[in-house]
Coordinates of C-alpha atoms in Angstrom, one line a residue:
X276 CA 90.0 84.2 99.3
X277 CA 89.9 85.8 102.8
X278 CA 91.2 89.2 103.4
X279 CA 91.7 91.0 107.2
X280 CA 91.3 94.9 106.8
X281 CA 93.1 97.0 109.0
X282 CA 93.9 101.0 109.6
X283 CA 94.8 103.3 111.8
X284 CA 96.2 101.3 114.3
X285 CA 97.9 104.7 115.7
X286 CA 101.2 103.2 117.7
X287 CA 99.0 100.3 119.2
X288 CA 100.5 96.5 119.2
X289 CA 98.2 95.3 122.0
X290 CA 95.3 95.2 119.4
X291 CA 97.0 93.4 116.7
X292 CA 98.4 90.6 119.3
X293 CA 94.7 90.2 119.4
X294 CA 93.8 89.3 116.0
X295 CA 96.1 86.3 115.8
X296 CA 93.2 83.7 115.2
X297 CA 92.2 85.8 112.4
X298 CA 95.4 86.3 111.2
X299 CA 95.4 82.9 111.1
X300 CA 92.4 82.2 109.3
X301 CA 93.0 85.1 106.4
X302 CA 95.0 84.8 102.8
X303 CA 96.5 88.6 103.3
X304 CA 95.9 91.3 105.1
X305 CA 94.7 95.0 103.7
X306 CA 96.5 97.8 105.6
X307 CA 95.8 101.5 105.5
X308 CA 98.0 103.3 107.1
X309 CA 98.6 105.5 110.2
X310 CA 100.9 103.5 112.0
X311 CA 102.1 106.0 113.9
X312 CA 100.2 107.6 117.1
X313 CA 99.6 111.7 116.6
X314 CA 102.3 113.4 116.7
X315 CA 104.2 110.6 117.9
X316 CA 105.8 109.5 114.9
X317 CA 108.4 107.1 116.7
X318 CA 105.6 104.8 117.4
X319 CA 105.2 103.8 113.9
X320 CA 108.1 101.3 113.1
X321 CA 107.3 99.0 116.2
X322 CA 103.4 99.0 114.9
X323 CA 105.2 97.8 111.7
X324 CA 107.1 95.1 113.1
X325 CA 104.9 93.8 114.8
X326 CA 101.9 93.5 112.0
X327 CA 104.7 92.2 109.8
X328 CA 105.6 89.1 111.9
X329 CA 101.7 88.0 112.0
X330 CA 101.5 87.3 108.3
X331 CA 103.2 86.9 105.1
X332 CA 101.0 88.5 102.7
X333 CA 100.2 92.4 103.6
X334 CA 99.3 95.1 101.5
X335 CA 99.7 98.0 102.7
X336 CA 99.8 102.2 102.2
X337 CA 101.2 104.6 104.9
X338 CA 98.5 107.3 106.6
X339 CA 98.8 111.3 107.6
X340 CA 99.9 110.9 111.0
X341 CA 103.1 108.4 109.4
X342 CA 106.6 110.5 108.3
X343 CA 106.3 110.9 104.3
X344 CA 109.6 109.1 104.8
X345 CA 108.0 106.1 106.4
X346 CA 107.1 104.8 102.6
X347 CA 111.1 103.1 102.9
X348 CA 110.1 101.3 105.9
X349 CA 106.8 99.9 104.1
X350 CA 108.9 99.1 101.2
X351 CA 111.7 97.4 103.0
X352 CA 109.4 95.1 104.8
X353 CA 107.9 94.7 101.0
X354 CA 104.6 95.3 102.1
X355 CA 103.8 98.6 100.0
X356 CA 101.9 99.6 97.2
X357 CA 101.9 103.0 97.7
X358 CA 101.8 104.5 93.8
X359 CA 102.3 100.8 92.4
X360 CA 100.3 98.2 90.9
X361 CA 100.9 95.1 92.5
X362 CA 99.7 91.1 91.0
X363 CA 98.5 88.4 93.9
X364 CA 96.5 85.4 93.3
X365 CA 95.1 87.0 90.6
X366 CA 94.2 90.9 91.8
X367 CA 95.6 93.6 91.2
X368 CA 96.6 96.0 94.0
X369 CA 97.4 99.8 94.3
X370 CA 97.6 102.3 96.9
X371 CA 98.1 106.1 98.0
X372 CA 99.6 107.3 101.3
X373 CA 98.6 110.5 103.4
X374 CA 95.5 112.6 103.9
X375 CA 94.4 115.6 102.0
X376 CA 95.0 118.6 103.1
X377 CA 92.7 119.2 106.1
X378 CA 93.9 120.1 109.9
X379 CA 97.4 120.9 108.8
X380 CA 98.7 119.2 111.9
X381 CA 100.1 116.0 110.8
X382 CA 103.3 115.2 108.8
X383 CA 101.3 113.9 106.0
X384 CA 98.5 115.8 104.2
X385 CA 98.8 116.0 100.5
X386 CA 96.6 118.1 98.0
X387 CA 93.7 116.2 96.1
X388 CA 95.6 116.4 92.9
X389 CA 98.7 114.8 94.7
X390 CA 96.9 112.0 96.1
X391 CA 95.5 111.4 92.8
X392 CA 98.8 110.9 90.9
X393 CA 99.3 107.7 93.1
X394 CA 97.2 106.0 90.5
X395 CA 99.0 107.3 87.5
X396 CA 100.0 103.6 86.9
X397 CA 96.5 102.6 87.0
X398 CA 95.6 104.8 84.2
X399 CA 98.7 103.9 82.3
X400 CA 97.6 100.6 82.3
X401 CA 94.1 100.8 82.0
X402 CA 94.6 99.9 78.1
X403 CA 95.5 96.6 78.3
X404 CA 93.4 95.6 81.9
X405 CA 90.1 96.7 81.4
X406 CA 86.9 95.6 80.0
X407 CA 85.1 97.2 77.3
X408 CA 83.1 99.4 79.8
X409 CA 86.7 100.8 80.8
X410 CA 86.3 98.8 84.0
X411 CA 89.3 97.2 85.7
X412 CA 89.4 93.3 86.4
X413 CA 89.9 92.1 89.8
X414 CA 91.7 96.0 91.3
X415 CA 91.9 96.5 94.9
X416 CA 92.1 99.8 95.9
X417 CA 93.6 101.0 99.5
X418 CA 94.0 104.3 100.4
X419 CA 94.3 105.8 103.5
X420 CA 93.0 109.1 102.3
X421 CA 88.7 108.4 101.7
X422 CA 86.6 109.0 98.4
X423 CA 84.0 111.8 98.7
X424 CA 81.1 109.5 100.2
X425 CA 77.9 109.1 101.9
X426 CA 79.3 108.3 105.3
X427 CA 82.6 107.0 105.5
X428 CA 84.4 110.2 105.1
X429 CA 82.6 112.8 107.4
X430 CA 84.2 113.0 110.8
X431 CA 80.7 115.0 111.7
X432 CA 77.7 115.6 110.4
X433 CA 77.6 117.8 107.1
X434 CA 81.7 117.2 107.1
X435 CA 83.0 115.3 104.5
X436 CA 87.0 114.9 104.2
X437 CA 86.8 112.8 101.5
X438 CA 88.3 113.6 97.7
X439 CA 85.8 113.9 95.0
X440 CA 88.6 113.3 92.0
X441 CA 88.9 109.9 93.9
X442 CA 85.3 109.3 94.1
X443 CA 85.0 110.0 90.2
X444 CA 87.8 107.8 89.8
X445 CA 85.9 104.6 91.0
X446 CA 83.3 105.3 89.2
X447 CA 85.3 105.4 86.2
X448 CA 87.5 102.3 86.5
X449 CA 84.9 99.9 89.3
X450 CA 87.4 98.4 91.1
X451 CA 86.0 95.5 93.0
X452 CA 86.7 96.7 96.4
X453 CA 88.0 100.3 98.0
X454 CA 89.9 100.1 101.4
X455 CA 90.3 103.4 103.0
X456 CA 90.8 104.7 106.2
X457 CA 91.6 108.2 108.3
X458 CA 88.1 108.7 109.5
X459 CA 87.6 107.2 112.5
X460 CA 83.9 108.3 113.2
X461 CA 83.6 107.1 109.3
X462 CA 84.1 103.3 109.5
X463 CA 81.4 101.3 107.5
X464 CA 80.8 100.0 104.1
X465 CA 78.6 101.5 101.1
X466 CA 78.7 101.2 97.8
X467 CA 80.4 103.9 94.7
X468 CA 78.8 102.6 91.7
X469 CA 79.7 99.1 91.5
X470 CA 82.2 99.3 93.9
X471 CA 82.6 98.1 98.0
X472 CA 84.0 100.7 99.4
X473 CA 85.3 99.6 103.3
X474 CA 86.5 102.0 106.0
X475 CA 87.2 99.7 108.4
X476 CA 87.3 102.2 111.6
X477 CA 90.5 102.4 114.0
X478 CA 92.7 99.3 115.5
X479 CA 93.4 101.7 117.6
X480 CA 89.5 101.6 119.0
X481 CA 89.3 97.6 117.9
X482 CA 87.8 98.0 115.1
X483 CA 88.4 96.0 111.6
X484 CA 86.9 94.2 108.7
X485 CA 86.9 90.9 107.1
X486 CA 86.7 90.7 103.4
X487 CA 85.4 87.3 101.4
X488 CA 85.8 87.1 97.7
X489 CA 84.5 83.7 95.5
X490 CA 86.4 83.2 91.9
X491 CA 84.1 83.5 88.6
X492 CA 85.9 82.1 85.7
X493 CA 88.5 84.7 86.0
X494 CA 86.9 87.0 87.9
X495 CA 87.1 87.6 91.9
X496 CA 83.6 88.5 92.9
X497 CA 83.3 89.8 96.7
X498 CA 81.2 87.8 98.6
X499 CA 81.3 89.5 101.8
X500 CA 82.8 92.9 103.6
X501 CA 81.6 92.8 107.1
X502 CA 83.1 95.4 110.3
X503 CA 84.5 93.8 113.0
X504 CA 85.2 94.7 117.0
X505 CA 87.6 92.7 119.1

């Protein structure tokens, strides 16, 4: 199973037109929002269309820059899972929109504690999905707004955006694989635990990610997370 990894693709279709081999070659596609160029907000529903026509099986969260509002237009495409738990092919998938609380100059910045309650269905279901360890089979996590981290979150050195509640929140539950986003200077992949964490870096700037996972019994074990650059 073969997942492309996208964010912040910030009002640009020329870059997605370029990932059609891939597209082609990929089971789904992880999205993490910020379709929308800043403070341009009616660049976000072409940015939609267009990644919607390239593939059948999207996942996807809205970022900071995107409307709050803009969670109908992920829904109506049926892409979202944006405070849901969603079943594929035998992972489960759950998401949270927006950024924290950080420039105050985008439509879409949420306190920690906001963000957090996204996964209120994770939790509530943690009873009867996870091992004896507490630890989640097969979740995918995407959210636009990063765990406190090494690296992935700091948009300059000694800067970290990132949410420590989420950060203690993969430790807790090990999901096999965190997709996050917003920091563009951020994008890489390390490790939370037992958890791949992926910010893929900016569309926008060509950047994206490729995601490999290998079945276990019935278990999905990642095999892979590489970055990519058109």
């Amino acid at each position: 199973m073969k997942f492309l990894i996208v964010s912040d693709m910030h009002g640009n279709i020329e870059n997605i037109d370029k990932l059609d081999s891939v597209f082609k070659e990929v089971d789904g596609v992880l999205c993490a929002g910020d379709f929308a160029q800043f403070k341009k907000t009616e660049t976000a529903k072409p940015v939609l269309e267009k990644l919607v026509s390239k593939h059948e099986s999207i996942f996807s969260v809205i970022g900071n820059c995107d409307e709050p509002d803009f969670i109908e237009e992920i829904e109506n495409q049926d892409i979202s899972v944006h405070k849901g738990l969603l079943f594929h092919e035998g992972f489960a998938i759950a998401g949270s929109s927006g950024g924290s609380v950080f420039t105050k100059t985008t439509p879409n910045e949420r306190t920690e504690e906001e963000l957090m309650s996204d996964f209120e269905i994770v939790e509530n279901s943690s009873a009867s999905c996870t091992d004896e360890n507490g630890h989640w089979h097969n979740l995918i996590i995407i959210s636009h707004n990063p765990p406190r981290c090494e690296k992935l979150d700091s948009p300059a050195p000694g800067v970290h955006a990132g949410s420590p509640m989420f950060t203690d929140f993969i430790k807790k539950y090990a999901p096999v694989l965190v997709v996050t986003g917003h920091i563009h200077e951020g994008a890489g992949v390390e490790k939370i635990g037992d958890t791949t964490v992926v910010n893929p870096g900016a569309l926008l700037e060509g950047k994206y990610a490729l995601a490999e996972f290998e079945k276990k019994d019935d278990d999905w074990i990642l095999k892979s997370c590489e970055l990519k650059t058109l």
